[in-house]
PDB file of C-alpha atoms in Angstrom:
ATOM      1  CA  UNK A  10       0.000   0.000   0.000  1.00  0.00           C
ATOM      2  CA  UNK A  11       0.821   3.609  -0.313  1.00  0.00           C
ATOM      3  CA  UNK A  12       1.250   5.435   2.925  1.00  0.00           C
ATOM      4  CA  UNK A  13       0.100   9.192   2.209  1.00  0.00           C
ATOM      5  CA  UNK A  14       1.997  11.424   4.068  1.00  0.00           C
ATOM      6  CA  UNK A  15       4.632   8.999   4.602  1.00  0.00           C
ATOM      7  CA  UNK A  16       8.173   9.581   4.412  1.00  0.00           C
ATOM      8  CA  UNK A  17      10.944   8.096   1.739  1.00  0.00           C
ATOM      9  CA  UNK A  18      13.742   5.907   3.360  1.00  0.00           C
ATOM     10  CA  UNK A  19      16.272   4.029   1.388  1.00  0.00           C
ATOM     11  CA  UNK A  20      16.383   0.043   1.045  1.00  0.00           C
ATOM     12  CA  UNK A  21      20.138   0.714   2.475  1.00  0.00           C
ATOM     13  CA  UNK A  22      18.302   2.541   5.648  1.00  0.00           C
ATOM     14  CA  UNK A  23      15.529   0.090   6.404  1.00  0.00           C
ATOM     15  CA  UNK A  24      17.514  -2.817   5.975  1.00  0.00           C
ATOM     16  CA  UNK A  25      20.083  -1.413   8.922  1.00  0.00           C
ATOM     17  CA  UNK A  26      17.516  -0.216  10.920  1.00  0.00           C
ATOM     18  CA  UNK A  27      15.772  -3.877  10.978  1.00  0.00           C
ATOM     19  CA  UNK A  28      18.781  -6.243  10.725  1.00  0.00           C
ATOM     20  CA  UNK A  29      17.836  -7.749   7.205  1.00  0.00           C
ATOM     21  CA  UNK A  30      19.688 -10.184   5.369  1.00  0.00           C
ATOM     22  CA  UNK A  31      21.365  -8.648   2.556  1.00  0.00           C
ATOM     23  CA  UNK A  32      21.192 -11.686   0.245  1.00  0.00           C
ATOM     24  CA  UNK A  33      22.134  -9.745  -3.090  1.00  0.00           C
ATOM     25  CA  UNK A  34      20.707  -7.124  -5.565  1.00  0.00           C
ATOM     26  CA  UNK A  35      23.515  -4.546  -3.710  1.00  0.00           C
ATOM     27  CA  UNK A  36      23.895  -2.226  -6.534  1.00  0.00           C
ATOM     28  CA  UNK A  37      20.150  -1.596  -5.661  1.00  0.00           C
ATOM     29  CA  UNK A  38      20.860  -0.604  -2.302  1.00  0.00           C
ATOM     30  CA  UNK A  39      20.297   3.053  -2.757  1.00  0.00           C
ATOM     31  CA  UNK A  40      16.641   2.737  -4.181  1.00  0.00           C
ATOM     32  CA  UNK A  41      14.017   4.210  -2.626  1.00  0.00           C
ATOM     33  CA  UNK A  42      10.830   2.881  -1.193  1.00  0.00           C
ATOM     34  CA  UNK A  43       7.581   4.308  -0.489  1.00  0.00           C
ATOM     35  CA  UNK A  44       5.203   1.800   0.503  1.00  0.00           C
ATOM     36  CA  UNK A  45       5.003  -1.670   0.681  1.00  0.00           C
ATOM     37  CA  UNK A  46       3.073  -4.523  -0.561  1.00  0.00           C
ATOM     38  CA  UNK A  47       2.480  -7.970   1.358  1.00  0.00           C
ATOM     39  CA  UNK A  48       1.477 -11.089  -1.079  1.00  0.00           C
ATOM     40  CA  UNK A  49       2.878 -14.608  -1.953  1.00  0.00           C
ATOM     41  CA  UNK A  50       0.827 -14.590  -5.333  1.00  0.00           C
ATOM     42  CA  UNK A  51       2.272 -13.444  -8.478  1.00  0.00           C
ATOM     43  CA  UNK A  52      -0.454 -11.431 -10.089  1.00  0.00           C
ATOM     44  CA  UNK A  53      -1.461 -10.187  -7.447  1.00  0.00           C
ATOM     45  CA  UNK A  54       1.343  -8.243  -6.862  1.00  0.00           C
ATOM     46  CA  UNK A  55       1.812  -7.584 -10.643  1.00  0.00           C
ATOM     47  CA  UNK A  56      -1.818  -6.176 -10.641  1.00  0.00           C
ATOM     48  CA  UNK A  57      -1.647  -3.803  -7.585  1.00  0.00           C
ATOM     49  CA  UNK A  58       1.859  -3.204  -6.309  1.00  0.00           C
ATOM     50  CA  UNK A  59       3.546  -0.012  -7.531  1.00  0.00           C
ATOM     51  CA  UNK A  60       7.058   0.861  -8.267  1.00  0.00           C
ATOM     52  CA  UNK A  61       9.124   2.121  -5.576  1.00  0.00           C
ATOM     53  CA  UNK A  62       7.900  -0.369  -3.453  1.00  0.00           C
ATOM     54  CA  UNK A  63       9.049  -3.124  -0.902  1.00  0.00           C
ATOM     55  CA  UNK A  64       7.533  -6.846  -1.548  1.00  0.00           C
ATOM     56  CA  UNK A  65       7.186  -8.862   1.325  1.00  0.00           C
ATOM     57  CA  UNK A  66       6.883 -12.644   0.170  1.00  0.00           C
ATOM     58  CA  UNK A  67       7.869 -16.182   1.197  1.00  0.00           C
ATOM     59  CA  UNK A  68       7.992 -17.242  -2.808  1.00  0.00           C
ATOM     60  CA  UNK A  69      11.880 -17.756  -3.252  1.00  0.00           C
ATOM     61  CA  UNK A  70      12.187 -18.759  -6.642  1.00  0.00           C
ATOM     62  CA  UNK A  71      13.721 -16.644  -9.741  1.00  0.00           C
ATOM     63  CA  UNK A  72       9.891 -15.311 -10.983  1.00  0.00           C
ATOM     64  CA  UNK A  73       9.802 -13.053  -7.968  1.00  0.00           C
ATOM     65  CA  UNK A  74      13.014 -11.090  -9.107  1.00  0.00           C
ATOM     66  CA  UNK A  75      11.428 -11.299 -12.568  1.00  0.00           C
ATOM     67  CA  UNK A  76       8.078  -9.795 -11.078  1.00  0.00           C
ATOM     68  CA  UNK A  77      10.223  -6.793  -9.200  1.00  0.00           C
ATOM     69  CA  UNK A  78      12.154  -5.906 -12.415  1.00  0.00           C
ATOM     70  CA  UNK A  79       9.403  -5.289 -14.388  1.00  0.00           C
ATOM     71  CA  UNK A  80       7.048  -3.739 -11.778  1.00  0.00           C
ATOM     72  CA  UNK A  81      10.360  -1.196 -10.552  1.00  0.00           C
ATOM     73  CA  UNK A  82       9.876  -2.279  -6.955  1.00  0.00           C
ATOM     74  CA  UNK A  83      12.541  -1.058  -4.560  1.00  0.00           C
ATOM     75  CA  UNK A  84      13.296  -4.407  -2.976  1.00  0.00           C
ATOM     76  CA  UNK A  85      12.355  -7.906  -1.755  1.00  0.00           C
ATOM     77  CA  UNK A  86      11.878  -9.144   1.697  1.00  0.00           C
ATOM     78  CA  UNK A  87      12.124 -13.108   2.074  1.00  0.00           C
ATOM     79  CA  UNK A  88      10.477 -13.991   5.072  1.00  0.00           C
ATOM     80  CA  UNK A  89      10.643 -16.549   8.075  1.00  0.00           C
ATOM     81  CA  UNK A  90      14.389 -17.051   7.676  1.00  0.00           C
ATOM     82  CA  UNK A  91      13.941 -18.308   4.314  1.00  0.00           C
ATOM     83  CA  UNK A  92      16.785 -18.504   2.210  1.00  0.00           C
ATOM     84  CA  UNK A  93      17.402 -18.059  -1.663  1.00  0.00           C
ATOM     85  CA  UNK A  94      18.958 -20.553  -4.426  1.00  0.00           C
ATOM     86  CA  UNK A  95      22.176 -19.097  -5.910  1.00  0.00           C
ATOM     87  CA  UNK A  96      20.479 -18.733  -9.262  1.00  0.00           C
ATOM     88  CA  UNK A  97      18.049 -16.183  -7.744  1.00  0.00           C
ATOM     89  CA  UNK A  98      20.699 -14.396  -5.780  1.00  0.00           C
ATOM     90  CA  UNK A  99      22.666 -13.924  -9.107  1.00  0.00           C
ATOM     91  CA  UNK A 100      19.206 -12.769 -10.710  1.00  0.00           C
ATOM     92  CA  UNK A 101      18.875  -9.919  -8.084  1.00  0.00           C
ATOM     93  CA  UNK A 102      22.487  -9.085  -9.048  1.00  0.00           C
ATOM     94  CA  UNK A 103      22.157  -8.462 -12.764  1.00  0.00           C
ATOM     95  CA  UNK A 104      18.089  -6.582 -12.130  1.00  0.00           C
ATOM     96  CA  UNK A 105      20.132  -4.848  -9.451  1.00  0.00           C
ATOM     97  CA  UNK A 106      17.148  -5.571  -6.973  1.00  0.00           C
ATOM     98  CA  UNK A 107      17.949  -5.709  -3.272  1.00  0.00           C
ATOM     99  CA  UNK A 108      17.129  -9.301  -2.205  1.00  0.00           C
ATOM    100  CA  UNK A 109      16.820  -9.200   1.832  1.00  0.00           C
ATOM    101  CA  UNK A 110      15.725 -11.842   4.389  1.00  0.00           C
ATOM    102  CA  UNK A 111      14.163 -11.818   7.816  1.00  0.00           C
ATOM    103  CA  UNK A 112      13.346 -14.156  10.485  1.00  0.00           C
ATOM    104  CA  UNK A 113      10.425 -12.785  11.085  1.00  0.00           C
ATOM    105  CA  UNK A 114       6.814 -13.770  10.263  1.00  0.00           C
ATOM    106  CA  UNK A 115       5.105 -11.192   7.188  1.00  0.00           C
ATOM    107  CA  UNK A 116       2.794 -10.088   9.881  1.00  0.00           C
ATOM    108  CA  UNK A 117       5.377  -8.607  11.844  1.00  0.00           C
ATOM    109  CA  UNK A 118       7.465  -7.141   9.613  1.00  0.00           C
ATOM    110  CA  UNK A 119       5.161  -5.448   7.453  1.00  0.00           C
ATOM    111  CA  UNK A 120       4.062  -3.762  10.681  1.00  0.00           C
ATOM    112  CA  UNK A 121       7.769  -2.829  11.677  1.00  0.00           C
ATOM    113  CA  UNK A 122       8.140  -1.374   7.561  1.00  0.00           C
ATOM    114  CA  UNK A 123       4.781   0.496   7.897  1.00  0.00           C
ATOM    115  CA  UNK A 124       5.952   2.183  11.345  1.00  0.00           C
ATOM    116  CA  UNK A 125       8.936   3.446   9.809  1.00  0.00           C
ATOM    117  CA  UNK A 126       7.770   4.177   6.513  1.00  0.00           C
ATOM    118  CA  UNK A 127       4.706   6.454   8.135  1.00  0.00           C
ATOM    119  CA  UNK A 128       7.013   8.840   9.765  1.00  0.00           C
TER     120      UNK A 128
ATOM    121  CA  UNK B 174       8.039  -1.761 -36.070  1.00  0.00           C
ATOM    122  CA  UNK B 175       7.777  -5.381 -35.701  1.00  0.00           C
ATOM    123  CA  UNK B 176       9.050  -7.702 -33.234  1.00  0.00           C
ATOM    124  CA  UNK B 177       8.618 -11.424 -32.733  1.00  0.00           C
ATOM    125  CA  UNK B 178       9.415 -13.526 -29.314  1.00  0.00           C
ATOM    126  CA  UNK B 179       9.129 -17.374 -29.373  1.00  0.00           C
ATOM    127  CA  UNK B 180       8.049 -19.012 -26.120  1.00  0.00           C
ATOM    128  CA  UNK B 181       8.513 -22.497 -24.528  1.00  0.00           C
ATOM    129  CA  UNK B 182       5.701 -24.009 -22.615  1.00  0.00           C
ATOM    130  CA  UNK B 183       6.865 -25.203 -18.998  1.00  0.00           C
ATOM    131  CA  UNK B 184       9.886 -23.216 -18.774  1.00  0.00           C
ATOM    132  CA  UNK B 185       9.092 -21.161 -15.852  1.00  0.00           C
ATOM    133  CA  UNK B 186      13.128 -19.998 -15.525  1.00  0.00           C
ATOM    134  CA  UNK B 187      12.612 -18.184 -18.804  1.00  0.00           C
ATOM    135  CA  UNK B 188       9.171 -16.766 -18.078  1.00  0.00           C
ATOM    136  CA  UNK B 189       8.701 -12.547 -17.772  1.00  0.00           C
ATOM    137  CA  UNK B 190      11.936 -12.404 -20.152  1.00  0.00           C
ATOM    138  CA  UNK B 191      10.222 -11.419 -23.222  1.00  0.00           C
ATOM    139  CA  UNK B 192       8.348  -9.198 -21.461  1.00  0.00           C
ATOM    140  CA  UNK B 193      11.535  -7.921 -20.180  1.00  0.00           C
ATOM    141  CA  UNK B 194      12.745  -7.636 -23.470  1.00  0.00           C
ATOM    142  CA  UNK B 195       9.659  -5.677 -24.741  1.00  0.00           C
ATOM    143  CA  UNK B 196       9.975  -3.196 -21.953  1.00  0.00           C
ATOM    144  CA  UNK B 197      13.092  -2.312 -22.566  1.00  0.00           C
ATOM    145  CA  UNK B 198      12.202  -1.348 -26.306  1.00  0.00           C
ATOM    146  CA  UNK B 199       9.537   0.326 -25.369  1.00  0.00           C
ATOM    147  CA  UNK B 200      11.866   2.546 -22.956  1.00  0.00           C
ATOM    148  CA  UNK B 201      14.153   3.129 -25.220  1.00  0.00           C
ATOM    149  CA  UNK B 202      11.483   4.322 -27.534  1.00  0.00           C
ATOM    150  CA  UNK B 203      10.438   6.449 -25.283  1.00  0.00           C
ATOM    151  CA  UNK B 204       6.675   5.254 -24.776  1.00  0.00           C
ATOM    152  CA  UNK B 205       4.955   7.159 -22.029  1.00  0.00           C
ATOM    153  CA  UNK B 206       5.357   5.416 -18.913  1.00  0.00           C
ATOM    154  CA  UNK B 207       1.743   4.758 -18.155  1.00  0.00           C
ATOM    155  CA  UNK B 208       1.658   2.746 -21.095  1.00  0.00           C
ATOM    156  CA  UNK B 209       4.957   0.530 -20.426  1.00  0.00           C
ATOM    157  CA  UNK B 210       3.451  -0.343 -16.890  1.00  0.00           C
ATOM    158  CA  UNK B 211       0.118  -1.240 -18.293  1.00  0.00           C
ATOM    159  CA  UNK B 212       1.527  -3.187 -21.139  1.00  0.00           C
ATOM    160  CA  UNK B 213       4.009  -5.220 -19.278  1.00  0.00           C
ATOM    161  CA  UNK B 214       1.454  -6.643 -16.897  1.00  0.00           C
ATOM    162  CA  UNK B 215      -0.779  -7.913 -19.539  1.00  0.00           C
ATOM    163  CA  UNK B 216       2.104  -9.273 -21.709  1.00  0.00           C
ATOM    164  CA  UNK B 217       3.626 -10.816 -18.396  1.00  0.00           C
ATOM    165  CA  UNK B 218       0.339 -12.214 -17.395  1.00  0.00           C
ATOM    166  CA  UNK B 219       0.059 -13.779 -20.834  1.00  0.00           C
ATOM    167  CA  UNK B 220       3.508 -14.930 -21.362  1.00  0.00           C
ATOM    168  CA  UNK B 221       3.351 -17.057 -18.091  1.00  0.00           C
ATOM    169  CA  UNK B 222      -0.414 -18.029 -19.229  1.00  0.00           C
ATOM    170  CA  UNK B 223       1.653 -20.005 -22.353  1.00  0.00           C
ATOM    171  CA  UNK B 224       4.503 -21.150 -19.893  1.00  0.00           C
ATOM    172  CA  UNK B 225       2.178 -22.400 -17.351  1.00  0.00           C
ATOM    173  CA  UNK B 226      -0.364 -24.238 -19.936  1.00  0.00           C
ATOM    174  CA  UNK B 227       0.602 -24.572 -23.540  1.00  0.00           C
ATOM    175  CA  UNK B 228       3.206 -26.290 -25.196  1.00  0.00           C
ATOM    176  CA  UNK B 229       4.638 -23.195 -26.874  1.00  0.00           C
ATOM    177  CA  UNK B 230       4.098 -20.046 -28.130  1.00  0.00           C
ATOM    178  CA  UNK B 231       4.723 -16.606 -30.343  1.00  0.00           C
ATOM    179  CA  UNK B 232       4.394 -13.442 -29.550  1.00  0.00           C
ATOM    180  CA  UNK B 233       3.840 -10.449 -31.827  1.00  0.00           C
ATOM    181  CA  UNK B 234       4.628  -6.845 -31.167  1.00  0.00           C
ATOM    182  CA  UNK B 235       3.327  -4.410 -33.704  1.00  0.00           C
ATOM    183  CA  UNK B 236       4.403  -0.689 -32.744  1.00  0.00           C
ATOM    184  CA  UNK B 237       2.811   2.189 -34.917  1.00  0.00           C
ATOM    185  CA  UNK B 238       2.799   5.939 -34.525  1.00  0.00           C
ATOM    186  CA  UNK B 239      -0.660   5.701 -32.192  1.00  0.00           C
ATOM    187  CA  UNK B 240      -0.907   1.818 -30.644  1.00  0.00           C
ATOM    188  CA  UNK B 241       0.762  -1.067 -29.495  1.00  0.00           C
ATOM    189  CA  UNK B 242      -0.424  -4.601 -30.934  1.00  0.00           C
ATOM    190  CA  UNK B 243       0.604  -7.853 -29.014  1.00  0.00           C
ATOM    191  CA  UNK B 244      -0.795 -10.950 -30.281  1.00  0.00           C
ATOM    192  CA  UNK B 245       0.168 -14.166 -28.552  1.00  0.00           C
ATOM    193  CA  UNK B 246      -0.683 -17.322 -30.162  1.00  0.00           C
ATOM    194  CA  UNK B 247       0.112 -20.311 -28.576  1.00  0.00           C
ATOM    195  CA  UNK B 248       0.019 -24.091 -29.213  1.00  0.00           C
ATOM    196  CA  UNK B 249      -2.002 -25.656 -26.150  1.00  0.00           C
ATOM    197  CA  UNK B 250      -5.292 -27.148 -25.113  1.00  0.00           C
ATOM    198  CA  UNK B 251      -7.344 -24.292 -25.553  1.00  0.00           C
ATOM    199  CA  UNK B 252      -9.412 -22.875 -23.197  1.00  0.00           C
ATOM    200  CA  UNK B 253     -12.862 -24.273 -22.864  1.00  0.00           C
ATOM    201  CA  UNK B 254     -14.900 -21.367 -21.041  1.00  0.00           C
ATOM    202  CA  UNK B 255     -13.389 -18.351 -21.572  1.00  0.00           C
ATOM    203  CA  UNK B 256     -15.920 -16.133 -19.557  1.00  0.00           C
ATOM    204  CA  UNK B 257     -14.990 -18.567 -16.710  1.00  0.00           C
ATOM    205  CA  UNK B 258     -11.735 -18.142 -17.651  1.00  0.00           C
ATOM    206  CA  UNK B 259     -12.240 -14.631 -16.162  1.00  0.00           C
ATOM    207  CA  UNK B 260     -13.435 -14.721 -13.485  1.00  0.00           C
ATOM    208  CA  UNK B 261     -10.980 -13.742 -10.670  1.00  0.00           C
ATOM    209  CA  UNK B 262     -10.284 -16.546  -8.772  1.00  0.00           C
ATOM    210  CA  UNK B 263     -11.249 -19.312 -11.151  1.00  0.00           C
ATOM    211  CA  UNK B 264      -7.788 -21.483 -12.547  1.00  0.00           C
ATOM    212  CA  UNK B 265      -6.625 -24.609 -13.895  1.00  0.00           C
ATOM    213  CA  UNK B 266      -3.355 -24.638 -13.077  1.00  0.00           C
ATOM    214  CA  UNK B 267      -1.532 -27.222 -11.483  1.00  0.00           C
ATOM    215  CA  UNK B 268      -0.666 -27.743  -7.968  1.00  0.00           C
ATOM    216  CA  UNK B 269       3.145 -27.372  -8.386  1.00  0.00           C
ATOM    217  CA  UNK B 270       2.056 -23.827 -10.828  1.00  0.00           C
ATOM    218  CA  UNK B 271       0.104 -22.831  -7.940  1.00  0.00           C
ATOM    219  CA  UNK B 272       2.600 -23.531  -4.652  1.00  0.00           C
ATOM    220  CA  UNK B 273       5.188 -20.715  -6.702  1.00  0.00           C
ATOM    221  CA  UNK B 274       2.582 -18.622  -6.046  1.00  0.00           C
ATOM    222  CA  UNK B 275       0.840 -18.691 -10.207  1.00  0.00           C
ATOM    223  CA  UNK B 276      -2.480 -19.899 -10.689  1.00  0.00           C
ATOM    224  CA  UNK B 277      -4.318 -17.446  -8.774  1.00  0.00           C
ATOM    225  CA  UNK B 278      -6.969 -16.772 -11.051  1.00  0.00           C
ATOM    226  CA  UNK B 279      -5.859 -13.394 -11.341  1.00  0.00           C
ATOM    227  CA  UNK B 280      -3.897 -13.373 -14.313  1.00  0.00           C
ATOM    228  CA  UNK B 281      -6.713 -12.687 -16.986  1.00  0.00           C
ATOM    229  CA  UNK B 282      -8.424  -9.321 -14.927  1.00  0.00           C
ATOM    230  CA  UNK B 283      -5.170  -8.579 -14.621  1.00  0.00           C
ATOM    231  CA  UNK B 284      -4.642  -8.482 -18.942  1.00  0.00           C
ATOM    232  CA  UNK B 285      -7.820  -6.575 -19.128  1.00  0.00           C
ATOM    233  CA  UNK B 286      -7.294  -4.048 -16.755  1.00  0.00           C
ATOM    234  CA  UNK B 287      -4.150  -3.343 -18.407  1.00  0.00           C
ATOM    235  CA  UNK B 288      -4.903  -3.709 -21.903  1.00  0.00           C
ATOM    236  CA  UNK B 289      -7.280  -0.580 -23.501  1.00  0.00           C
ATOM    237  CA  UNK B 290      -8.701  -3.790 -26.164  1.00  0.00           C
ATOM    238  CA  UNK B 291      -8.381  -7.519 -25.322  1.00  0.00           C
ATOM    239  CA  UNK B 292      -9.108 -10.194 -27.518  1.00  0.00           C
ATOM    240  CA  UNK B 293      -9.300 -13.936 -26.702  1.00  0.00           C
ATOM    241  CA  UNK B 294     -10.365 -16.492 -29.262  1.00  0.00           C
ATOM    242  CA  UNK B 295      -9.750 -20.430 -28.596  1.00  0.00           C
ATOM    243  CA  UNK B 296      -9.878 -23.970 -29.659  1.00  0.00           C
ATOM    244  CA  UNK B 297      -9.970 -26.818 -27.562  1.00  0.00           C
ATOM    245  CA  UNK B 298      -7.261 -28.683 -28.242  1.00  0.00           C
ATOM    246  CA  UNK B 299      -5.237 -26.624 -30.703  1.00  0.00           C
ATOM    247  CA  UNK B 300      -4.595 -23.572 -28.778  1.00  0.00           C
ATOM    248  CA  UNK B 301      -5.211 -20.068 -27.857  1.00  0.00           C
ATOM    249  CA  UNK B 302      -4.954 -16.381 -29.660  1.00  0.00           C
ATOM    250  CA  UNK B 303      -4.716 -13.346 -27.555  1.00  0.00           C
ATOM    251  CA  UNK B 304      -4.866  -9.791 -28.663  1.00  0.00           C
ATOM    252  CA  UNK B 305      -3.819  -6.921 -26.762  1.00  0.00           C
ATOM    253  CA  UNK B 306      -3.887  -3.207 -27.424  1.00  0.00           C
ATOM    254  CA  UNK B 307      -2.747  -0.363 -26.125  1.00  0.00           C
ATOM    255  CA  UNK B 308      -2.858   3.228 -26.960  1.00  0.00           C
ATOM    256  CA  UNK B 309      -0.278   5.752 -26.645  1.00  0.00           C
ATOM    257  CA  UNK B 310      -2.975   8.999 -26.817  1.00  0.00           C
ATOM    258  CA  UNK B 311      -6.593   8.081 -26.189  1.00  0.00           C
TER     259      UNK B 311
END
């Protein structure tokens, strides 16, 4: 979702501030998000996420960087202490989109991202 | 301008690349932006429609001075109930499609809400034509 009146913080930024994973996609580091979207299916986030925004998922495989590239999302958040294959990891690298990984469950960390990202 | 993309059915590795590819012509042709976004979703949503259920597949891009043309033919089993077909929610794809998060039954709204014309036409058992168009003024 969009959060009006929300402030801009880069993928760099967030990922400090909550101890993510930086799994690869570095070069992307600097992008900037403002808002967020929360969804393990495809098309749905093809159909409503907007660019410039985080993706919180638990899908690992290569589509998702696929999905991120073409909708110009800031970054991805792989939940739950999942992990990606090196093929994916090497996708993130050449789309140069920040792949980053939690322990958390999507329900908390979309509420940590909103908190921040709210101002 | 013409373009022409071919497609393999069940290679989900490859799938969103053409789409990809098209988006980056379309940037460098400086298309408005609105238009890239809306045509990439519907050409994504129909390029993993081929990967995920036909056998293989072409796709078409036709670029003139006021539209883009996409049509996507594919080599498949056709889709029996196309109005069904719509419906949000309503799939037949497999389980294995479904647990990487495909197969949501979202994938056709998704083509016409980002397509200004869409045209489906199939056979059972020989395949499936789609048509999308977008305009750069309307």
């Amino acid at each position: 979702m969009k959060i009006s009146g929300g402030i801009t913080v880069k993928v760099s930024e967030l990922a400090d501030k909550l101890g993510l994973t930086i799994f690869g996609g570095a070069s992307g580091l600097q992008n900037e998000i403002k808002g967020g979207y929360t969804s393990d299916l495809l098309s749905d986030v093809m159909g409503h996420a907007c660019s410039n925004q985080v993706w919180i998922t638990v899908q690992t495989h290569k589509n998702v960087i696929a999905v991120a590239s073409l909708k110009e999302l800031a970054s991805i958040i792989l939940i739950k202490g999942l992990e990606p294959a090196q093929e994916v990891i090497e996708q993130s690298d050449i789309e140069k989109i920040p792949l980053l990984g939690t322990k958390e469950e999507a329900f908390e960390i979309t509420g940590k991202i909103y908190n921040i990202l709210k101002g | 301008m013409h373009f022409e993309y071919f497609i393999e059915g069940g290679n989900f590795a490859e799938a969103g690349s053409t789409s990809s590819q098209v988006k980056k012509t379309l940037k460098q042709l400086n298309v408005d932006g609105t238009v890239i976004k809306r045509t990439v979703v519907a050409l994504y949503e129909a390029e993993v429609n081929i990967v995920a259920h036909a056998y293989s597949g072409k796709i078409t891009v036709e670029l003139d001075e006021e539209k883009i043309d996409i049509k996507i033919v594919d080599e498949g089993p056709g889709i029996p109930d196309i109005k069904r077909a719509m419906e949000i929610g309503y799939s037949t794809a497999s389980p294995e499609v479904r647990e990487m998060g495909f197969g949501a039954g979202m994938g056709l709204s998704n083509m016409k809400n980002n397509s200004d014309k869409l045209n489906i036409t199939s056979t059972v058992g020989k395949g499936t034509e789609v048509e999308i168009i977008n305009y750069f003024h309307l």
